[in-house]
Coordinates of C-alpha atoms and ligand atoms in Angstrom, one line a residue:
Chain A
X522 CA 93.9 90.4 125.4
X523 CA 91.8 87.8 127.0
X524 CA 92.7 85.7 130.0
X525 CA 92.8 82.7 127.9
X526 CA 95.7 83.7 125.8
X527 CA 97.7 85.2 128.6
X528 CA 99.8 82.1 128.9
X529 CA 100.1 81.2 125.3
X530 CA 103.2 83.1 124.2
X531 CA 105.5 80.7 126.1
X532 CA 103.8 77.7 124.5
X533 CA 104.0 79.3 121.1
X534 CA 107.7 80.0 121.7
X535 CA 108.3 76.4 122.4
X536 CA 106.4 75.4 119.3
X537 CA 103.8 73.5 121.3
X538 CA 100.2 73.4 120.0
X539 CA 97.4 74.5 122.4
X540 CA 96.1 71.6 124.5
X541 CA 93.6 69.6 122.4
X542 CA 90.6 70.1 124.6
X543 CA 90.9 73.9 124.8
X544 CA 91.7 74.1 121.1
X545 CA 88.6 72.1 120.4
X546 CA 86.4 74.2 122.6
X547 CA 87.7 77.6 121.3
X548 CA 87.0 76.4 117.8
X549 CA 83.7 74.6 118.2
X550 CA 82.0 76.1 121.3
X551 CA 79.5 78.1 119.2
X552 CA 78.6 75.0 117.2
X553 CA 78.1 73.1 120.4
X554 CA 76.0 75.9 121.9
X555 CA 73.8 76.0 118.8
X556 CA 73.2 72.3 119.0
X557 CA 72.4 72.4 122.7
X558 CA 70.0 75.3 122.1
X559 CA 68.3 73.3 119.4
X560 CA 67.9 70.2 121.5
X561 CA 66.6 72.3 124.5
X562 CA 64.1 74.3 122.5
X563 CA 62.3 71.2 121.4
X564 CA 62.4 69.5 124.8
X565 CA 61.3 72.6 126.7
X566 CA 58.5 73.3 124.2
X567 CA 59.8 76.7 123.0
X568 CA 59.2 75.6 119.4
X569 CA 56.8 72.9 118.4
X570 CA 58.7 69.6 117.9
X571 CA 56.5 69.1 114.8
X572 CA 58.3 72.0 113.1
X573 CA 61.8 71.7 114.7
X574 CA 62.2 68.2 116.0
X575 CA 64.8 67.7 118.8
X576 CA 68.3 66.4 117.7
X577 CA 67.8 62.9 119.1
X578 CA 64.7 62.4 116.9
X579 CA 66.6 63.6 113.8
X580 CA 69.6 61.4 114.6
X581 CA 67.1 58.5 115.2
X582 CA 65.5 59.0 111.8
X583 CA 69.0 59.2 110.2
X584 CA 70.0 56.0 111.9
X585 CA 66.8 54.1 110.9
X586 CA 67.2 55.4 107.3
X587 CA 70.8 54.2 107.0
X588 CA 70.3 50.9 108.9
X589 CA 67.3 50.0 106.8
X590 CA 69.3 50.8 103.6
X591 CA 66.7 53.3 102.4
X592 CA 68.9 56.4 102.7
X593 CA 72.0 54.5 101.5
X594 CA 70.6 54.3 98.0
X595 CA 69.9 58.0 98.1
X596 CA 73.4 58.8 99.2
X597 CA 74.9 56.7 96.5
X598 CA 72.9 58.2 93.7
X599 CA 73.5 61.7 94.9
X600 CA 77.2 61.1 95.3
X601 CA 77.3 59.7 91.8
X602 CA 75.5 62.7 90.3
X603 CA 77.6 65.3 92.0
X604 CA 80.8 63.3 91.5
X605 CA 80.3 62.8 87.8
X606 CA 79.4 66.5 87.3
X607 CA 82.3 67.7 89.5
X608 CA 84.8 65.4 87.8
X609 CA 83.7 66.5 84.3
X610 CA 83.8 70.2 85.3
X611 CA 87.3 69.8 86.8
X612 CA 88.5 67.7 83.8
X613 CA 87.4 70.4 81.4
X614 CA 87.8 73.5 83.6
X615 CA 91.5 73.1 84.6
X616 CA 92.9 72.3 81.1
X617 CA 90.8 74.9 79.4
X618 CA 91.7 77.4 82.0
X619 CA 95.4 76.7 81.6
X620 CA 95.0 77.1 77.9
X621 CA 93.1 80.4 78.2
X622 CA 95.5 81.8 80.7
X623 CA 98.5 81.0 78.5
X624 CA 97.2 82.0 75.1
X625 CA 95.8 85.4 74.7
X626 CA 93.9 84.7 71.4
X627 CA 92.1 81.7 73.0
X628 CA 91.1 83.8 75.9
X629 CA 89.9 86.7 73.8
X630 CA 87.8 84.4 71.7
X631 CA 86.2 82.5 74.5
X632 CA 85.8 85.1 77.2
X633 CA 82.6 86.9 76.0
X634 CA 80.7 83.7 75.5
X635 CA 81.8 82.3 78.8
X636 CA 80.8 85.5 80.6
X637 CA 77.4 85.3 79.0
X638 CA 77.0 81.7 80.1
X639 CA 78.3 82.4 83.5
X640 CA 75.9 85.2 84.1
X641 CA 72.9 83.1 83.2
X642 CA 71.7 81.2 86.3
X643 CA 72.1 77.4 85.8
X644 CA 68.7 76.9 87.5
X645 CA 67.0 79.1 84.9
X646 CA 68.6 77.0 82.2
X647 CA 67.6 73.7 83.9
X648 CA 64.2 73.5 82.0
X649 CA 66.2 74.1 78.7
X650 CA 68.5 71.2 79.6
X651 CA 65.5 69.0 80.4
X652 CA 64.0 69.8 77.0
X653 CA 67.2 69.0 75.3
X654 CA 68.4 66.1 77.3
X655 CA 65.2 64.6 78.8
X656 CA 64.2 64.2 82.4
X657 CA 66.7 61.5 83.1
X658 CA 70.2 61.4 84.7
X659 CA 71.8 63.3 81.8
X660 CA 70.1 66.6 82.4
X661 CA 70.6 66.5 86.1
X662 CA 74.3 65.8 85.8
X663 CA 74.6 68.4 83.1
X664 CA 73.0 71.2 85.1
X665 CA 75.3 70.5 88.0
X666 CA 78.3 70.3 85.6
X667 CA 77.3 73.6 84.1
X668 CA 77.3 75.5 87.4
X669 CA 80.3 73.7 88.7
X670 CA 82.5 74.4 85.7
X671 CA 82.8 78.2 86.1
X672 CA 84.4 78.6 89.5
X673 CA 87.3 76.2 88.6
X674 CA 87.6 77.5 85.0
X675 CA 87.8 81.2 86.1
X676 CA 90.0 80.6 89.1
X677 CA 92.5 78.7 86.8
X678 CA 92.5 81.4 84.2
X679 CA 93.1 84.0 87.0
X680 CA 95.8 81.9 88.6
X681 CA 97.8 81.5 85.3
X682 CA 97.5 85.2 84.4
X683 CA 98.7 86.4 87.8
X684 CA 101.9 84.4 87.7
X685 CA 104.8 86.7 88.5
X686 CA 106.4 87.9 85.1
X687 CA 109.7 88.2 86.9
X688 CA 109.8 84.5 87.7
X689 CA 109.0 83.7 84.1
X690 CA 111.8 85.9 82.9
X691 CA 114.2 84.4 85.4
X692 CA 113.4 80.9 84.0
X693 CA 113.8 82.2 80.4
X694 CA 117.2 83.7 81.3
X695 CA 118.4 80.2 82.2
X696 CA 117.2 79.1 78.7
X697 CA 113.8 77.6 79.6
X698 CA 111.5 77.2 76.6
X699 CA 107.8 77.6 76.6
X700 CA 107.1 74.1 77.7
X701 CA 109.6 74.3 80.6
X702 CA 108.3 77.7 81.7
X703 CA 104.8 76.3 81.8
X704 CA 105.7 73.1 83.6
X705 CA 108.2 74.5 86.1
X706 CA 106.8 78.0 86.7
X707 CA 103.3 78.7 85.5
X708 CA 101.7 75.4 86.6
X709 CA 103.1 75.2 90.2
X710 CA 102.4 78.9 90.7
X711 CA 98.7 78.4 89.7
X712 CA 98.0 75.5 92.0
X713 CA 96.8 77.6 95.0
X714 CA 94.4 79.6 92.9
X715 CA 93.1 76.4 91.3
X716 CA 92.4 75.0 94.7
X717 CA 90.3 78.1 95.6
X718 CA 88.3 77.3 92.4
X719 CA 88.0 73.6 93.3
X720 CA 86.6 74.3 96.7
X721 CA 84.0 76.7 95.3
X722 CA 83.1 74.2 92.6
X723 CA 82.6 71.5 95.2
X724 CA 80.2 73.7 97.1
X725 CA 78.4 74.6 94.0
X726 CA 78.0 71.0 92.9
X727 CA 76.2 70.1 96.2
X728 CA 74.0 73.2 96.0
X729 CA 72.9 72.4 92.4
X730 CA 72.6 68.7 93.3
X731 CA 69.8 69.4 95.8
X732 CA 68.0 71.8 93.4
X733 CA 68.2 69.3 90.5
X734 CA 66.9 66.5 92.8
X735 CA 64.0 68.5 94.0
X736 CA 62.7 68.8 90.4
X737 CA 61.7 65.6 88.8
X738 CA 63.8 63.0 90.7
X739 CA 62.6 60.0 92.6
X740 CA 65.8 59.2 94.4
X741 CA 68.6 61.2 96.0
X742 CA 69.2 63.2 99.2
X743 CA 67.5 66.3 97.6
X744 CA 64.5 64.2 96.7
X745 CA 64.3 62.9 100.3
X746 CA 64.2 66.5 101.7
X747 CA 61.2 67.3 99.5
X748 CA 59.5 64.0 99.9
X749 CA 59.9 63.8 103.6
X750 CA 58.4 67.3 104.0
X751 CA 55.6 66.3 101.7
X752 CA 54.8 63.3 103.9
X753 CA 55.2 65.2 107.2
X754 CA 58.3 63.1 108.1
X755 CA 59.9 66.2 109.5
X756 CA 62.8 64.3 111.4
X757 CA 63.6 62.5 108.2
X758 CA 63.7 65.8 106.3
X759 CA 66.1 67.2 108.8
X760 CA 68.2 64.0 108.6
X761 CA 68.5 64.5 104.9
X762 CA 69.5 68.1 105.4
X763 CA 72.1 67.1 108.0
X764 CA 73.4 64.5 105.5
X765 CA 73.9 67.2 102.9
X766 CA 75.8 69.4 105.3
X767 CA 78.0 66.5 106.2
X768 CA 78.7 65.8 102.6
X769 CA 79.7 69.4 102.0
X770 CA 82.0 69.4 105.0
X771 CA 83.6 66.1 103.9
X772 CA 84.2 67.3 100.4
X773 CA 85.8 70.5 101.7
X774 CA 88.0 68.5 104.2
X775 CA 89.3 66.3 101.4
X776 CA 90.2 69.2 99.2
X777 CA 91.9 71.1 102.1
X778 CA 93.9 67.9 102.9
X779 CA 95.0 67.6 99.2
X780 CA 95.9 71.3 99.1
X781 CA 98.1 70.9 102.2
X782 CA 99.9 68.1 100.5
X783 CA 100.4 69.9 97.2
X784 CA 101.1 73.4 98.5
X785 CA 103.2 72.8 101.6
X786 CA 105.4 75.7 100.5
X787 CA 102.6 78.3 100.7
X788 CA 101.2 77.3 104.1
X789 CA 102.5 77.7 107.7
Chain B
X1169 CA 147.8 97.3 89.6
X1170 CA 148.8 94.0 88.2
X1171 CA 147.7 92.6 84.9
X1172 CA 146.1 89.7 86.8
X1173 CA 143.5 91.9 88.5
X1174 CA 142.3 93.2 85.2
X1175 CA 141.8 89.9 83.6
X1176 CA 143.4 89.4 80.2
X1177 CA 142.4 89.7 76.7
X1178 CA 142.6 86.0 76.0
X1179 CA 140.4 84.8 78.9
X1180 CA 136.9 83.6 78.1
X1181 CA 133.9 85.9 78.8
X1182 CA 135.1 89.0 76.9
X1183 CA 132.3 91.3 76.0
X1184 CA 132.3 94.0 73.3
X1185 CA 129.6 96.6 72.9
X1186 CA 129.6 97.9 69.3
X1187 CA 127.7 101.1 68.6
X1188 CA 124.8 99.9 70.8
X1189 CA 121.6 101.9 70.4
X1190 CA 118.3 101.4 72.0
X1191 CA 115.1 103.5 72.4
X1192 CA 111.7 102.8 73.8
X1193 CA 108.4 104.4 72.8
X1194 CA 106.7 106.5 75.6
X1195 CA 103.3 108.1 74.8
X1196 CA 104.0 107.7 71.1
X1197 CA 107.3 109.6 71.4
X1198 CA 110.6 107.8 70.9
X1199 CA 112.6 107.7 74.1
X1200 CA 116.3 107.2 73.4
X1201 CA 118.0 105.2 76.2
X1202 CA 121.3 104.1 74.8
X1203 CA 123.0 106.2 72.1
X1204 CA 125.9 104.6 70.2
X1205 CA 127.6 102.9 73.1
X1206 CA 130.9 101.2 72.5
X1207 CA 133.0 99.4 75.1
X1208 CA 135.4 96.4 75.4
X1209 CA 135.2 94.4 78.6
X1210 CA 138.1 91.9 79.1
X1211 CA 137.4 88.3 80.1
X1212 CA 137.5 88.1 83.9
X1213 CA 137.1 91.9 84.3
X1214 CA 134.9 93.4 86.9
X1215 CA 132.9 96.3 85.5
X1216 CA 130.5 98.5 87.5
X1217 CA 127.8 100.5 85.8
X1218 CA 126.5 103.6 87.6
X1219 CA 124.3 106.5 86.6
X1220 CA 121.1 108.3 87.6
X1221 CA 117.8 106.5 87.7
X1222 CA 116.3 105.9 84.3
X1223 CA 119.5 106.3 82.4
X1224 CA 119.4 102.8 81.0
X1225 CA 121.5 100.6 83.3
X1226 CA 118.9 97.8 83.5
X1227 CA 118.2 98.1 79.7
X1228 CA 121.9 97.7 79.0
X1229 CA 122.1 94.6 81.3
X1230 CA 119.0 93.1 79.6
X1231 CA 120.6 93.6 76.2
X1232 CA 123.7 91.8 77.5
X1233 CA 121.5 89.0 78.9
X1234 CA 119.8 88.6 75.6
X1235 CA 116.4 89.4 77.1
X1236 CA 116.0 92.5 75.0
X1237 CA 117.2 93.2 71.5
X1238 CA 119.1 96.4 70.3
X1239 CA 117.8 98.8 67.7
X1240 CA 121.3 99.2 66.3
X1241 CA 124.8 97.9 67.0
X1242 CA 125.8 94.6 68.5
X1243 CA 126.9 92.8 71.7
X1244 CA 129.7 90.4 71.0
X1245 CA 130.7 87.7 73.5
X1246 CA 134.1 86.2 72.7
X1247 CA 133.6 87.6 69.3
X1248 CA 130.2 86.1 68.6
X1249 CA 127.1 88.3 68.4
X1250 CA 124.4 87.8 71.1
X1251 CA 121.1 86.8 69.7
X1252 CA 119.3 85.6 72.8
X1253 CA 120.0 84.1 76.2
X1254 CA 123.1 82.0 76.4
X1255 CA 124.6 79.3 78.7
X1256 CA 127.7 81.4 79.3
X1257 CA 125.8 84.1 81.0
X1258 CA 123.7 84.2 84.2
X1259 CA 121.7 87.1 85.7
X1260 CA 121.2 88.1 89.3
X1261 CA 118.4 90.6 90.0
X1262 CA 117.6 93.0 92.7
X1263 CA 115.0 90.6 94.0
X1264 CA 116.1 87.1 94.5
X1265 CA 113.3 85.7 92.2
X1266 CA 113.3 82.3 93.9
X1267 CA 110.5 79.9 93.1
X1268 CA 108.5 79.7 96.3
X1269 CA 107.5 76.1 95.9
X1270 CA 111.1 74.8 95.7
X1271 CA 113.5 74.4 98.5
X1272 CA 116.8 76.2 98.7
X1273 CA 118.6 73.2 97.1
X1274 CA 116.0 72.8 94.4
X1275 CA 116.1 76.5 93.6
X1276 CA 119.9 76.4 93.2
X1277 CA 119.6 73.3 91.0
X1278 CA 116.9 75.0 88.9
X1279 CA 119.1 76.5 86.3
X1280 CA 121.1 73.3 85.9
X1281 CA 117.9 71.2 85.4
X1282 CA 116.5 73.7 82.9
X1283 CA 119.7 73.2 81.0
X1284 CA 119.2 69.5 80.9
X1285 CA 121.4 68.1 83.7
X1286 CA 119.7 65.1 85.3
X1287 CA 118.1 65.8 88.6
X1288 CA 120.5 63.9 90.7
X1289 CA 123.6 65.4 89.1
X1290 CA 122.0 68.9 89.3
X1291 CA 121.3 68.5 93.0
X1292 CA 124.8 67.3 93.7
X1293 CA 126.3 70.3 92.0
X1294 CA 123.8 72.6 93.6
X1295 CA 124.8 71.3 97.0
X1296 CA 128.4 72.6 96.5
X1297 CA 127.1 76.1 95.6
X1298 CA 124.7 76.2 98.5
X1299 CA 127.8 75.5 100.7
X1300 CA 129.7 78.2 98.9
X1301 CA 127.2 80.9 100.0
X1302 CA 127.0 79.4 103.5
X1303 CA 123.5 78.0 103.5
X1304 CA 124.1 74.3 103.9
X1305 CA 121.9 74.2 107.0
X1306 CA 119.0 75.6 105.0
X1307 CA 119.0 73.2 102.0
X1308 CA 115.5 72.0 102.7
X1309 CA 114.1 75.4 103.7
X1310 CA 111.5 77.2 101.6
X1311 CA 112.1 80.8 100.4
X1312 CA 109.5 82.2 102.8
X1313 CA 111.6 80.9 105.7
X1314 CA 114.7 82.9 104.6
X1315 CA 115.8 86.4 105.4
X1316 CA 116.3 88.9 102.6
X1317 CA 120.1 88.4 102.6
X1318 CA 119.8 84.6 102.7
X1319 CA 117.3 84.6 99.8
X1320 CA 119.7 86.8 97.8
X1321 CA 122.5 84.4 98.5
X1322 CA 120.4 81.6 97.1
X1323 CA 119.8 83.6 93.9
X1324 CA 123.6 84.1 93.6
X1325 CA 124.3 80.4 94.2
X1326 CA 121.7 79.5 91.5
X1327 CA 123.6 81.8 89.0
X1328 CA 127.0 80.4 90.0
X1329 CA 125.9 76.8 89.8
X1330 CA 125.5 77.0 86.0
X1331 CA 129.2 78.1 86.0
X1332 CA 128.8 81.1 83.8
X1333 CA 131.7 83.0 82.2
X1334 CA 129.8 86.2 82.6
X1335 CA 127.8 87.3 85.7
X1336 CA 125.3 90.0 85.1
X1337 CA 124.1 91.7 88.3
X1338 CA 121.4 94.4 88.5
X1339 CA 121.6 96.1 91.8
X1340 CA 121.9 92.7 93.6
X1341 CA 122.4 94.2 97.0
X1342 CA 120.1 97.2 96.6
X1343 CA 117.4 95.8 98.9
X1344 CA 119.6 94.7 101.7
X1345 CA 120.3 96.4 105.0
X1346 CA 123.7 98.2 105.4
X1347 CA 125.4 95.5 107.4
X1348 CA 124.3 92.6 105.2
X1349 CA 125.3 94.6 102.2
X1350 CA 128.9 95.0 103.4
X1351 CA 129.2 91.3 104.1
X1352 CA 127.7 90.5 100.7
X1353 CA 130.2 92.8 99.0
X1354 CA 133.0 90.9 100.5
X1355 CA 131.3 87.7 99.4
X1356 CA 131.0 89.0 95.8
X1357 CA 134.6 90.1 95.8
X1358 CA 135.7 86.6 97.0
X1359 CA 133.4 84.8 94.5
X1360 CA 134.7 86.9 91.6
X1361 CA 138.3 86.2 92.6
X1362 CA 137.7 82.5 93.0
X1363 CA 135.5 81.8 90.0
X1364 CA 137.4 84.0 87.6
X1365 CA 134.2 85.2 86.0
X1366 CA 133.6 88.4 84.1
X1367 CA 131.3 90.5 86.4
X1368 CA 129.1 93.3 85.1
X1369 CA 127.4 95.0 88.0
X1370 CA 124.8 97.7 88.0
X1371 CA 124.7 99.6 91.2
X1372 CA 123.5 102.8 92.8
X1373 CA 126.2 102.7 95.4
X1374 CA 129.4 104.4 94.4
X1375 CA 131.4 102.9 97.2
X1376 CA 130.2 99.4 96.1
X1377 CA 131.4 100.2 92.6
X1378 CA 134.8 101.2 93.8
X1379 CA 135.0 98.3 96.2
X1380 CA 134.3 95.7 93.5
X1381 CA 135.1 97.0 90.0
X1382 CA 138.2 97.3 87.9
X1383 CA 136.5 100.0 85.9
X1384 CA 133.3 102.1 86.4
X1385 CA 131.1 102.9 83.5
X1386 CA 129.2 106.1 84.2
X1387 CA 126.0 106.6 82.1
X1388 CA 124.0 109.8 82.0
X1389 CA 120.3 110.5 81.4
X1390 CA 120.8 113.7 79.4
X1391 CA 122.7 112.4 76.4
X1392 CA 126.2 113.3 77.7
X1393 CA 128.6 110.6 76.4
X1394 CA 129.3 107.9 78.9
X1395 CA 132.7 107.9 80.8
X1396 CA 134.8 105.0 81.8
X1397 CA 136.8 105.4 85.0
X1398 CA 139.5 102.9 86.0
X1399 CA 139.8 102.0 89.7
X1400 CA 143.5 101.7 90.3
X1401 CA 143.4 100.3 93.8
X1402 CA 145.1 97.1 95.1
X1403 CA 143.0 94.1 96.1
X1404 CA 141.7 93.1 98.5
X1405 CA 140.4 96.6 98.9
X1406 CA 140.0 98.6 102.1
X1407 CA 137.3 101.2 102.2
X1408 CA 139.3 103.3 104.7
X1409 CA 142.5 104.0 102.8
X1410 CA 143.2 107.5 101.6
X1411 CA 143.2 106.4 97.9
X1412 CA 139.8 104.7 98.3
X1413 CA 138.3 107.8 99.9
X1414 CA 139.8 110.1 97.2
X1415 CA 138.4 107.8 94.5
X1416 CA 135.0 108.0 96.1
X1417 CA 135.1 111.8 96.4
X1418 CA 136.1 112.1 92.8
X1419 CA 133.3 109.8 91.6
X1420 CA 130.7 111.6 93.8
X1421 CA 131.9 114.9 92.4
X1422 CA 130.9 113.7 89.0
X1423 CA 127.3 113.6 90.2
X1424 CA 127.5 116.9 92.0
X1425 CA 127.6 115.1 95.4
X1426 CA 129.9 115.7 98.4
Ligands
ATP156 N1 109.8 98.0 78.3 C1 109.9 99.3 78.3 N2 109.0 100.1 77.6 C2 109.1 101.4 77.6 N3 110.1 102.1 78.2 C3 111.0 101.4 78.9 C4 110.9 100.0 79.1 N4 112.0 99.6 79.8 C5 112.6 100.7 80.2 N5 112.0 101.8 79.7 C6 112.5 103.2 79.9 O1 113.9 103.3 79.6 C7 114.5 104.1 80.5 C8 115.7 103.4 81.1 O2 115.2 102.4 82.0 P1 116.1 101.4 82.8 O3 115.2 100.5 83.6 O4 117.1 100.9 82.0 O5 116.7 102.5 83.8 P2 117.8 102.2 85.0 O6 119.0 103.0 84.7 O7 117.9 100.8 85.3 O8 117.0 103.0 86.2 P3 117.0 102.6 87.8 O9 118.4 103.0 88.3 O10 115.9 103.3 88.3 O11 116.9 101.1 87.9 C9 113.5 104.6 81.4 O12 113.1 106.0 81.1 C10 112.3 103.7 81.3 O13 111.1 104.4 81.4
MG157 MG1 117.3 99.5 86.9

């Protein structure tokens, strides 16, 4: 037991949250330390600022990029690519997953081919997609869609299949038919598992976005990372990387918020 | 014993088992579970089913519920053969089987909504049954916020809310602590008395069987024919009277217990 939580039981008993400042510090102190170390190492000359620019230079580059509108275009096109791919993956993955989880024959027929596709790296297939779909937007969105589909699809199938048989039988004993069992038991019971898949898919979409934009793009955050490095605009490169991290965090935060609203029953 | 405590032959919810036979397949071998079981249960009667583990108590209850079909023979309810689940029956299981994403009130309304009652009407009726099991203060609680006994009461309220003629209970109090169990037995006795339902109760607890039942059906695992033992004790029953203790001793003796 640390000194810090010696006085917390009483607070917890009264249902009070920890004071905001302390809660913030206990959660983010390592992040803050990391950022301070980063800033200091550049300023104190531990690492050459040409390789690792101090934070203020990076934030400066970020600000200039956004204020001048140059980075705004990149953000917009990247969001569009990742968003379209993610939307398509979710739009196909959830219904298909529900179907596969419910109907054994559908799952048996589709499972081998999906396993084969899943085990093949999407990046390895990117050249194939380029050959088939050209070097434009379609192949980029498709490769992101491809990699993003599987986490949501497989999590949905898993969620449906692990629904408690006893709950289904309970519903049937009250006379629920297939549709009612699905709507009132299977679907709500699968929601937490589906969200696990959605969060994985969102992460995957951003990972693939960068990779796709590094090959044969002339716009986008991923392109900026490569381009800035090529032109020795190292602060700008880090600014683009920072932007990516922020996008990932924001996407995750939105999904967590949505999950809290939809699955209040499963959370504390 | 008055006629009233036994229910009467004309009341709804009468159940007849006619030459009921059921076996499963285990490792390719047929496993007979019920062999030619016949029994008449009066409407409004309370019947307890006891017997060693694996003798087919749950199987019998599932046949009655219409969740399983017999290999031979029939179950008749008020003269009509059972072919599946029916609105005049409701099942209460050992685990409460509540839907974790619904509140207490919504869980109790579940059976009514599944059966087509509009949401508002279902909730109104559910509210009465939540009160009946003493959980009015917990209407908006989720199942994870309830104790085991409270959750089981929600399951009972859900079954009662559909106003069944026949309540089928599979060791409903088996998972509860001794104190809660005694309270819930009183509760079941009161509900049975007030709602005038036929109650068919599988239990491992011989004292519970004697406390609640008009008759006890004793099943065996080794093919010995089943026995039906009437419980001729006045209600409300008192576990400490000489007759009750004698009855318990007799029933335990059947299982070689003391
Ligand atoms: N779906 C099934 N498939 C195969 N065998 C089954 C099935 N259901 C039950 N059995 C077998 O039938 C027998 C009776 O099972 P049942 O569940 O009715 O026993 P029980 O009397 O309720 O036991 P317990 O007191 O332990 O609950 C057991 O030997 C069991 O293995
Ligand atoms: Mg059983």
